[in-house]
Amino acid sequence: MALTRKAADRRRSKVEALERPQYGWIWKPLLAVLVIYLLVALGLGIWWSRTPAPFALEPAVAEQREATPAARGAVTTAGLRAVIETLLDKPGGYLRNDLAPPGLWLDNMPAWELGVLSQSRRLARALPAMARGEAGELERVEAQLQRDSRDWFYPSTEHRLELALSGLGAYLERLGEGGEVAFADGGRGLAPWLAEVAAGLDDLGGRLSASVARPAVLADLDIEAEGLPGETPWYRVDNVFFEARGQAWALLHLLDAVRHDQADVLEAAGLTGRWEMLVAELQRSQRRLWSPVVLNGSGFGIFANHSLVMANHVVRARDLTRELARTLEQAVPVSVPEATAPAEPTATSPDAPATETAEDTAPAEPTATSSNASASEAAEDAAATPEEGASPAAAPSQDGAAEPEGEAPAAGDESGAPADEAETEGGEAPATEASP
């Protein structure tokens, strides 16, 4: 009887357990899954937060060009394409618009991506001015890169970056066909791009220096504390730092690419050494960060101030870039064949012969209106006002040198290239270059 009773009790307990199950054990596997997910997300976050190291330009450009003939502008186009590809191909891909962990938790890498995207946008805006002839692909690339960097719904930022890569690839193929598609000679469009880069670096240096709200600390950096923004909150100091690192990383590769295409222009202007100094300064800004966090110390204390160290490199790069831009604006353009650089009609009088060829090959000085004119007539023509019938090319500019005929209007003019107010930082509008 006892055995029968025990067996009946066991059967009854099993039936009751099936009818009224106890779910208290479920939290254990759920907790284990959650812990594993957090560990995996933490590991991926650390891996994805490692910024890419600077890459060698020659192999990347050779892979982009696919052994096609090198026309002027091919290296610059391929270099920009390689920089944009890095945003998509690095570990984790493009993270700035992620809506799920671990990308949602990260802030340093998205800030770095913004810096790379900012420099890519600046060069993309300058490429149509550098190109010779029709450059519809470059204009479409510029339009794709100007969109919001946090778009996640279709068309997402990744999709637009892929479209920009396709446009650059199509233009790169046209550069290899040996036709008229190439960058213009004489470094056209190079000085405005450098001026815009310098304005962006100036704003970036101010934001980096705003991590310290003490003017005495900023005196050695040649930064006016009165014009700085408000003190950067402690939780955003690392974001500004990594944005600066991203801009310096992208600009380092873009300058190297432009140097290959404009080597003759830089050598003629005597700027090769300055250009290399600028690249070396940006390389120093990419040194390894040994601290696990961005420190915001002061003076000669125990902790360093990484933002001020980066600001020092950025300010030096800004000064070098401004010097390059000013020198290129004043340099004599490289002479080009008349077939590739047709002269535009000028506002000279009907009796005065054209002087475009002399102005393209000689320093900008007041010139005579005719080869047979006497010295006195040349002096009168140089001193004459536009109302007296003198050629605009003979009128000296404010700097004391005559401006070449056919030069595009200054920035801000309705007929000149419009400046993008949203991207031109520092309040300086880039100067426009002469049209071919």
Short mmCIF file of C-alpha atoms in Angstrom, two decimals:
data_model
loop_
_atom_site.label_atom_id
_atom_site.label_comp_id
_atom_site.label_asym_id
_atom_site.label_seq_id
_atom_site.Cartn_x
_atom_site.Cartn_y
_atom_site.Cartn_z
CA MET A 1 0.00 0.00 0.00
CA ALA A 2 2.80 2.40 0.85
CA LEU A 3 4.46 1.85 -2.49
CA THR A 4 1.20 2.34 -4.31
CA ARG A 5 0.57 5.57 -2.40
CA LYS A 6 4.04 6.92 -3.23
CA ALA A 7 3.62 6.10 -6.90
CA ALA A 8 0.26 7.83 -6.96
CA ASP A 9 1.76 10.89 -5.26
CA ARG A 10 4.53 11.08 -7.86
CA ARG A 11 2.05 10.89 -10.72
CA ARG A 12 -0.09 13.56 -9.10
CA SER A 13 2.88 15.90 -8.62
CA LYS A 14 3.91 15.50 -12.26
CA VAL A 15 0.41 16.31 -13.45
CA GLU A 16 0.26 19.37 -11.21
CA ALA A 17 3.67 20.52 -12.44
CA LEU A 18 2.50 20.20 -16.04
CA GLU A 19 -0.75 21.97 -15.35
CA ARG A 20 0.87 24.71 -13.27
CA PRO A 21 4.47 25.04 -14.56
CA GLN A 22 6.97 27.13 -12.68
CA TYR A 23 8.86 29.61 -14.87
CA GLY A 24 11.33 30.84 -12.30
CA TRP A 25 14.20 29.04 -14.04
CA ILE A 26 13.87 31.03 -17.30
CA TRP A 27 15.69 34.12 -15.98
CA LYS A 28 18.97 32.18 -15.76
CA PRO A 29 19.44 31.48 -19.51
CA LEU A 30 18.10 34.95 -20.33
CA LEU A 31 20.66 36.51 -18.02
CA ALA A 32 23.39 34.40 -19.59
CA VAL A 33 22.35 35.51 -23.09
CA LEU A 34 22.32 39.16 -21.98
CA VAL A 35 25.79 38.90 -20.43
CA ILE A 36 27.17 37.25 -23.59
CA TYR A 37 25.58 39.98 -25.75
CA LEU A 38 27.07 42.75 -23.64
CA LEU A 39 30.51 41.17 -23.77
CA VAL A 40 30.32 40.77 -27.55
CA ALA A 41 29.06 44.37 -27.95
CA LEU A 42 31.87 45.63 -25.73
CA GLY A 43 34.48 43.77 -27.74
CA LEU A 44 33.04 44.99 -31.05
CA GLY A 45 32.85 48.56 -29.70
CA ILE A 46 36.54 48.50 -28.76
CA TRP A 47 37.48 47.04 -32.14
CA TRP A 48 35.30 49.43 -34.12
CA SER A 49 36.63 52.45 -32.20
CA ARG A 50 40.18 51.96 -33.48
CA THR A 51 40.84 54.63 -36.07
CA PRO A 52 42.38 53.42 -39.35
CA ALA A 53 46.08 54.01 -39.76
CA PRO A 54 47.29 56.23 -42.64
CA PHE A 55 47.59 54.16 -45.79
CA ALA A 56 50.11 54.31 -48.61
CA LEU A 57 48.74 56.42 -51.45
CA GLU A 58 50.54 54.75 -54.36
CA PRO A 59 49.04 51.23 -53.99
CA ALA A 60 45.56 52.64 -53.38
CA VAL A 61 45.75 54.91 -56.41
CA ALA A 62 47.17 52.12 -58.59
CA GLU A 63 44.26 49.89 -57.61
CA GLN A 64 41.74 52.64 -58.39
CA ARG A 65 43.24 53.57 -61.76
CA GLU A 66 43.70 49.96 -62.94
CA ALA A 67 46.87 50.78 -64.92
CA THR A 68 45.16 53.47 -67.03
CA PRO A 69 47.26 56.40 -68.30
CA ALA A 70 47.77 59.10 -65.70
CA ALA A 71 46.11 62.37 -66.65
CA ARG A 72 46.26 65.46 -64.48
CA GLY A 73 43.68 64.93 -61.76
CA ALA A 74 43.70 61.13 -61.77
CA VAL A 75 45.63 60.84 -58.51
CA THR A 76 43.46 63.44 -56.77
CA THR A 77 40.26 61.70 -57.88
CA ALA A 78 41.55 58.27 -56.89
CA GLY A 79 42.81 59.60 -53.56
CA LEU A 80 39.42 61.10 -52.68
CA ARG A 81 37.76 57.83 -53.70
CA ALA A 82 40.11 55.85 -51.43
CA VAL A 83 39.33 58.15 -48.48
CA ILE A 84 35.57 57.75 -48.94
CA GLU A 85 35.96 53.99 -49.33
CA THR A 86 37.63 53.87 -45.93
CA LEU A 87 34.41 55.15 -44.32
CA LEU A 88 32.56 52.12 -45.70
CA ASP A 89 35.24 49.41 -45.52
CA LYS A 90 36.74 50.01 -42.07
CA PRO A 91 35.74 47.67 -39.18
CA GLY A 92 32.06 48.22 -38.44
CA GLY A 93 31.48 50.20 -41.61
CA TYR A 94 29.86 53.63 -41.36
CA LEU A 95 28.71 54.05 -37.74
CA ARG A 96 27.50 57.63 -37.53
CA ASN A 97 23.88 56.74 -38.36
CA ASP A 98 23.63 53.46 -36.43
CA LEU A 99 20.45 52.91 -34.42
CA ALA A 100 21.45 49.74 -32.55
CA PRO A 101 24.31 48.81 -30.21
CA PRO A 102 27.23 48.80 -30.25
CA GLY A 103 27.33 51.58 -32.85
CA LEU A 104 24.64 53.49 -30.93
CA TRP A 105 26.86 53.64 -27.85
CA LEU A 106 29.97 54.87 -29.64
CA ASP A 107 30.82 58.55 -30.05
CA ASN A 108 34.54 58.74 -30.86
CA MET A 109 34.38 56.89 -34.17
CA PRO A 110 31.27 58.77 -35.40
CA ALA A 111 33.10 62.03 -34.63
CA TRP A 112 36.14 60.78 -36.56
CA GLU A 113 33.88 59.91 -39.51
CA LEU A 114 32.45 63.45 -39.44
CA GLY A 115 35.95 64.87 -39.68
CA VAL A 116 36.82 62.68 -42.68
CA LEU A 117 33.52 63.56 -44.33
CA SER A 118 34.12 67.30 -43.78
CA GLN A 119 37.44 67.27 -45.63
CA SER A 120 35.97 65.09 -48.40
CA ARG A 121 33.17 67.62 -48.88
CA ARG A 122 35.63 70.50 -49.18
CA LEU A 123 37.64 68.81 -51.89
CA ALA A 124 34.49 67.64 -53.69
CA ARG A 125 33.31 71.27 -53.85
CA ALA A 126 36.66 72.33 -55.32
CA LEU A 127 36.96 69.58 -57.94
CA PRO A 128 34.54 71.10 -60.52
CA ALA A 129 36.60 74.32 -60.47
CA MET A 130 39.81 72.34 -60.95
CA ALA A 131 38.44 70.27 -63.83
CA ARG A 132 38.68 71.29 -67.44
CA GLY A 133 35.61 70.90 -69.59
CA GLU A 134 32.39 69.17 -68.60
CA ALA A 135 32.45 67.61 -65.12
CA GLY A 136 28.90 66.51 -64.42
CA GLU A 137 30.08 63.48 -62.43
CA LEU A 138 31.99 65.70 -60.01
CA GLU A 139 28.99 67.94 -59.46
CA ARG A 140 26.84 64.92 -58.65
CA VAL A 141 29.50 63.65 -56.25
CA GLU A 142 29.44 67.00 -54.48
CA ALA A 143 25.64 66.85 -54.17
CA GLN A 144 25.74 63.34 -52.67
CA LEU A 145 28.35 64.26 -50.05
CA GLN A 146 26.55 67.40 -48.89
CA ARG A 147 23.59 65.49 -47.40
CA ASP A 148 23.02 64.81 -43.71
CA SER A 149 25.63 62.46 -42.30
CA ARG A 150 23.13 60.81 -39.93
CA ASP A 151 20.54 59.69 -42.49
CA TRP A 152 19.62 56.06 -41.85
CA PHE A 153 16.40 55.74 -43.85
CA TYR A 154 16.62 55.20 -47.61
CA PRO A 155 18.55 56.77 -49.19
CA SER A 156 20.91 56.32 -46.27
CA THR A 157 24.31 57.92 -45.93
CA GLU A 158 25.97 54.65 -46.94
CA HIS A 159 23.92 54.62 -50.14
CA ARG A 160 24.94 58.19 -50.96
CA LEU A 161 28.58 57.41 -50.30
CA GLU A 162 28.34 54.50 -52.73
CA LEU A 163 26.81 56.81 -55.33
CA ALA A 164 29.67 59.26 -54.78
CA LEU A 165 32.16 56.45 -55.29
CA SER A 166 30.42 55.50 -58.54
CA GLY A 167 30.60 59.08 -59.78
CA LEU A 168 34.30 59.36 -58.96
CA GLY A 169 34.93 56.02 -60.65
CA ALA A 170 33.13 57.17 -63.81
CA TYR A 171 35.15 60.39 -63.91
CA LEU A 172 38.35 58.43 -63.31
CA GLU A 173 37.57 56.26 -66.33
CA ARG A 174 37.08 59.36 -68.48
CA LEU A 175 40.43 60.69 -67.27
CA GLY A 176 42.08 57.54 -68.56
CA GLU A 177 40.61 57.80 -72.06
CA GLY A 178 43.19 60.39 -73.12
CA GLY A 179 40.61 62.95 -74.20
CA GLU A 180 40.02 66.51 -73.12
CA VAL A 181 38.81 65.45 -69.65
CA ALA A 182 41.52 66.43 -67.17
CA PHE A 183 42.33 69.02 -64.57
CA ALA A 184 43.22 72.45 -65.89
CA ASP A 185 46.85 73.50 -66.01
CA GLY A 186 48.23 76.24 -63.80
CA GLY A 187 46.68 74.96 -60.56
CA ARG A 188 43.27 76.47 -61.20
CA GLY A 189 40.99 76.01 -58.20
CA LEU A 190 43.83 75.01 -55.89
CA ALA A 191 44.15 78.29 -53.97
CA PRO A 192 40.39 78.56 -53.15
CA TRP A 193 40.40 74.98 -51.85
CA LEU A 194 43.40 75.69 -49.61
CA ALA A 195 41.76 78.90 -48.37
CA GLU A 196 38.63 76.98 -47.39
CA VAL A 197 40.72 74.29 -45.70
CA ALA A 198 42.55 76.97 -43.71
CA ALA A 199 39.26 78.49 -42.60
CA GLY A 200 38.04 75.09 -41.44
CA LEU A 201 41.27 74.42 -39.54
CA ASP A 202 40.99 77.82 -37.87
CA ASP A 203 37.51 76.99 -36.59
CA LEU A 204 38.66 73.54 -35.53
CA GLY A 205 41.60 74.95 -33.59
CA GLY A 206 39.25 77.29 -31.75
CA ARG A 207 36.92 74.46 -30.77
CA LEU A 208 39.85 72.36 -29.57
CA SER A 209 41.19 75.25 -27.51
CA ALA A 210 37.75 75.80 -25.97
CA SER A 211 38.40 72.75 -23.78
CA VAL A 212 40.35 75.20 -21.58
CA ALA A 213 38.62 78.44 -20.65
CA ARG A 214 41.77 80.19 -19.38
CA PRO A 215 43.24 82.77 -21.80
CA ALA A 216 46.73 82.50 -20.28
CA VAL A 217 47.00 78.87 -21.34
CA LEU A 218 46.07 79.74 -24.95
CA ALA A 219 48.52 82.64 -25.35
CA ASP A 220 51.34 80.41 -26.62
CA LEU A 221 49.09 78.92 -29.31
CA ASP A 222 48.48 82.25 -31.09
CA ILE A 223 44.75 81.96 -30.41
CA GLU A 224 42.62 84.88 -29.31
CA ALA A 225 40.53 83.74 -26.39
CA GLU A 226 37.96 86.48 -27.04
CA GLY A 227 36.80 84.83 -30.26
CA LEU A 228 36.55 81.32 -28.88
CA PRO A 229 33.22 79.56 -28.35
CA GLY A 230 32.02 78.66 -24.88
CA GLU A 231 33.93 76.10 -22.87
CA THR A 232 33.44 72.61 -24.26
CA PRO A 233 31.54 70.32 -21.86
CA TRP A 234 33.67 67.55 -20.42
CA TYR A 235 31.60 64.85 -22.11
CA ARG A 236 32.20 66.37 -25.59
CA VAL A 237 35.94 67.00 -25.34
CA ASP A 238 36.73 63.59 -26.83
CA ASN A 239 34.24 64.16 -29.70
CA VAL A 240 35.99 67.36 -30.81
CA PHE A 241 39.37 65.69 -30.45
CA PHE A 242 38.47 62.74 -32.66
CA GLU A 243 36.77 65.00 -35.21
CA ALA A 244 40.06 66.91 -35.47
CA ARG A 245 41.92 63.63 -35.83
CA GLY A 246 39.59 62.59 -38.64
CA GLN A 247 40.03 65.88 -40.48
CA ALA A 248 43.81 65.68 -40.17
CA TRP A 249 43.78 62.04 -41.35
CA ALA A 250 41.72 62.81 -44.45
CA LEU A 251 43.60 66.03 -45.27
CA LEU A 252 46.91 64.17 -45.00
CA HIS A 253 45.92 61.81 -47.82
CA LEU A 254 44.21 64.45 -49.94
CA LEU A 255 47.24 66.76 -49.83
CA ASP A 256 49.47 63.88 -50.84
CA ALA A 257 47.20 63.12 -53.79
CA VAL A 258 46.98 66.75 -54.92
CA ARG A 259 50.76 67.08 -54.72
CA HIS A 260 51.17 64.33 -57.31
CA ASP A 261 48.88 66.10 -59.78
CA GLN A 262 50.09 69.66 -59.16
CA ALA A 263 53.81 68.98 -58.72
CA ASP A 264 54.78 71.34 -61.58
CA VAL A 265 52.64 74.15 -60.18
CA LEU A 266 54.10 73.80 -56.68
CA GLU A 267 57.63 73.65 -58.03
CA ALA A 268 57.12 76.72 -60.20
CA ALA A 269 55.80 78.65 -57.19
CA GLY A 270 58.56 77.35 -54.91
CA LEU A 271 56.08 75.73 -52.51
CA THR A 272 57.20 72.11 -52.57
CA GLY A 273 59.05 72.43 -49.27
CA ARG A 274 56.12 74.18 -47.57
CA TRP A 275 53.74 71.54 -48.85
CA GLU A 276 55.90 68.78 -47.38
CA MET A 277 56.06 70.65 -44.06
CA LEU A 278 52.25 70.76 -43.99
CA VAL A 279 52.02 67.02 -44.65
CA ALA A 280 54.61 66.32 -41.93
CA GLU A 281 52.64 68.43 -39.43
CA LEU A 282 49.49 66.45 -40.14
CA GLN A 283 51.41 63.19 -39.80
CA ARG A 284 52.50 64.21 -36.30
CA SER A 285 48.86 64.71 -35.35
CA GLN A 286 48.22 61.01 -36.09
CA ARG A 287 50.59 59.65 -33.48
CA ARG A 288 49.23 56.90 -31.27
CA LEU A 289 47.06 57.92 -28.31
CA TRP A 290 48.36 55.84 -25.43
CA SER A 291 45.70 56.91 -22.96
CA PRO A 292 42.41 54.94 -23.02
CA VAL A 293 40.53 58.24 -22.73
CA VAL A 294 41.09 61.78 -23.97
CA LEU A 295 42.56 63.68 -21.04
CA ASN A 296 41.81 67.32 -20.32
CA GLY A 297 44.61 68.25 -17.92
CA SER A 298 46.39 71.57 -17.66
CA GLY A 299 49.89 72.98 -17.64
CA PHE A 300 52.67 70.70 -16.43
CA GLY A 301 50.37 68.71 -14.17
CA ILE A 302 50.10 64.95 -13.85
CA PHE A 303 47.60 64.64 -16.68
CA ALA A 304 48.11 65.88 -20.21
CA ASN A 305 45.69 67.97 -22.24
CA HIS A 306 45.29 66.10 -25.51
CA SER A 307 43.01 68.77 -26.99
CA LEU A 308 45.65 71.48 -26.65
CA VAL A 309 48.31 69.22 -28.16
CA MET A 310 46.05 68.58 -31.14
CA ALA A 311 45.21 72.31 -31.31
CA ASN A 312 48.93 73.08 -31.60
CA HIS A 313 49.24 70.84 -34.67
CA VAL A 314 46.02 72.18 -36.18
CA VAL A 315 47.07 75.83 -35.75
CA ARG A 316 50.46 75.19 -37.34
CA ALA A 317 48.75 73.41 -40.23
CA ARG A 318 46.35 76.35 -40.56
CA ASP A 319 49.21 78.84 -40.85
CA LEU A 320 51.00 76.75 -43.46
CA THR A 321 47.81 76.31 -45.45
CA ARG A 322 47.11 80.04 -45.44
CA GLU A 323 50.64 80.73 -46.63
CA LEU A 324 50.25 78.22 -49.46
CA ALA A 325 46.91 79.72 -50.49
CA ARG A 326 48.24 83.30 -50.53
CA THR A 327 51.34 82.35 -52.49
CA LEU A 328 49.39 80.38 -55.08
CA GLU A 329 47.02 83.33 -55.58
CA GLN A 330 49.95 85.62 -56.31
CA ALA A 331 52.01 83.12 -58.31
CA VAL A 332 52.25 83.39 -62.07
CA PRO A 333 50.15 80.61 -63.61
CA VAL A 334 51.92 77.96 -65.66
CA SER A 335 51.80 78.80 -69.35
CA VAL A 336 49.52 76.52 -71.38
CA PRO A 337 49.04 76.05 -75.11
CA GLU A 338 46.65 78.48 -76.73
CA ALA A 339 44.47 75.60 -77.96
CA THR A 340 43.77 74.40 -74.44
CA ALA A 341 43.40 77.83 -72.84
CA PRO A 342 41.38 80.06 -75.19
CA ALA A 343 41.41 83.74 -74.35
CA GLU A 344 38.14 85.35 -73.38
CA PRO A 345 37.02 88.65 -74.90
CA THR A 346 38.04 91.59 -72.78
CA ALA A 347 36.74 95.06 -72.30
CA THR A 348 39.61 96.73 -74.17
CA SER A 349 39.08 99.41 -76.72
CA PRO A 350 38.77 98.36 -80.37
CA ASP A 351 42.13 99.92 -81.21
CA ALA A 352 44.09 98.11 -78.50
CA PRO A 353 45.53 94.67 -79.42
CA ALA A 354 45.02 91.64 -77.19
CA THR A 355 47.68 91.07 -74.52
CA GLU A 356 46.51 87.78 -72.97
CA THR A 357 49.60 85.85 -74.02
CA ALA A 358 51.99 88.36 -72.49
CA GLU A 359 50.03 88.45 -69.24
CA ASP A 360 50.02 84.66 -68.94
CA THR A 361 53.78 84.37 -69.31
CA ALA A 362 55.13 87.54 -67.70
CA PRO A 363 54.73 89.03 -64.21
CA ALA A 364 51.65 91.17 -63.79
CA GLU A 365 52.95 94.67 -64.42
CA PRO A 366 51.46 97.63 -66.25
CA THR A 367 52.08 96.90 -69.94
CA ALA A 368 51.90 98.97 -73.08
CA THR A 369 48.80 98.76 -75.20
CA SER A 370 50.77 98.33 -78.44
CA SER A 371 54.21 97.01 -79.33
CA ASN A 372 54.80 100.14 -81.45
CA ALA A 373 53.68 102.61 -78.79
CA SER A 374 56.26 104.91 -77.29
CA ALA A 375 57.29 104.86 -73.63
CA SER A 376 55.28 107.98 -72.86
CA GLU A 377 52.15 106.51 -74.39
CA ALA A 378 52.63 103.32 -72.33
CA ALA A 379 52.95 105.38 -69.12
CA GLU A 380 49.79 107.32 -69.96
CA ASP A 381 47.92 104.09 -70.65
CA ALA A 382 49.08 102.60 -67.34
CA ALA A 383 47.94 105.65 -65.38
CA ALA A 384 44.67 106.05 -67.28
CA THR A 385 41.37 105.31 -65.58
CA PRO A 386 38.73 102.98 -67.09
CA GLU A 387 36.74 106.05 -68.14
CA GLU A 388 39.71 107.21 -70.23
CA GLY A 389 39.62 104.00 -72.32
CA ALA A 390 42.43 102.06 -70.66
CA SER A 391 42.34 98.27 -70.66
CA PRO A 392 41.35 96.64 -67.36
CA ALA A 393 44.53 94.59 -67.52
CA ALA A 394 46.63 97.77 -67.45
CA ALA A 395 45.01 99.14 -64.29
CA PRO A 396 47.08 98.23 -61.21
CA SER A 397 45.31 96.35 -58.44
CA GLN A 398 45.31 97.31 -54.78
CA ASP A 399 48.37 95.17 -54.19
CA GLY A 400 50.32 97.03 -56.86
CA ALA A 401 50.21 94.30 -59.52
CA ALA A 402 47.97 94.25 -62.55
CA GLU A 403 45.19 91.66 -62.48
CA PRO A 404 45.04 89.29 -65.45
CA GLU A 405 42.26 89.78 -67.94
CA GLY A 406 39.51 87.24 -67.90
CA GLU A 407 39.78 86.68 -64.16
CA ALA A 408 36.60 85.49 -62.48
CA PRO A 409 34.79 87.89 -60.14
CA ALA A 410 35.70 87.82 -56.49
CA ALA A 411 33.77 85.64 -54.07
CA GLY A 412 30.40 87.10 -53.18
CA ASP A 413 29.78 88.51 -56.67
CA GLU A 414 26.62 87.33 -58.34
CA SER A 415 28.54 86.07 -61.37
CA GLY A 416 31.21 84.27 -59.32
CA ALA A 417 31.12 80.80 -57.82
CA PRO A 418 28.66 80.86 -54.90
CA ALA A 419 30.15 80.07 -51.53
CA ASP A 420 28.44 77.47 -49.36
CA GLU A 421 27.72 79.34 -46.14
CA ALA A 422 26.95 76.13 -44.29
CA GLU A 423 30.41 74.67 -44.95
CA THR A 424 32.66 77.73 -45.18
CA GLU A 425 33.88 77.92 -41.63
CA GLY A 426 35.75 80.74 -39.99
CA GLY A 427 33.84 83.45 -41.83
CA GLU A 428 36.29 83.61 -44.73
CA ALA A 429 34.92 83.19 -48.24
CA PRO A 430 37.40 81.45 -50.55
CA ALA A 431 38.67 83.44 -53.49
CA THR A 432 37.67 82.34 -56.94
CA GLU A 433 40.10 81.40 -59.67
CA ALA A 434 40.29 82.57 -63.24
CA SER A 435 38.14 80.76 -65.73
CA PRO A 436 39.93 79.04 -68.59
#
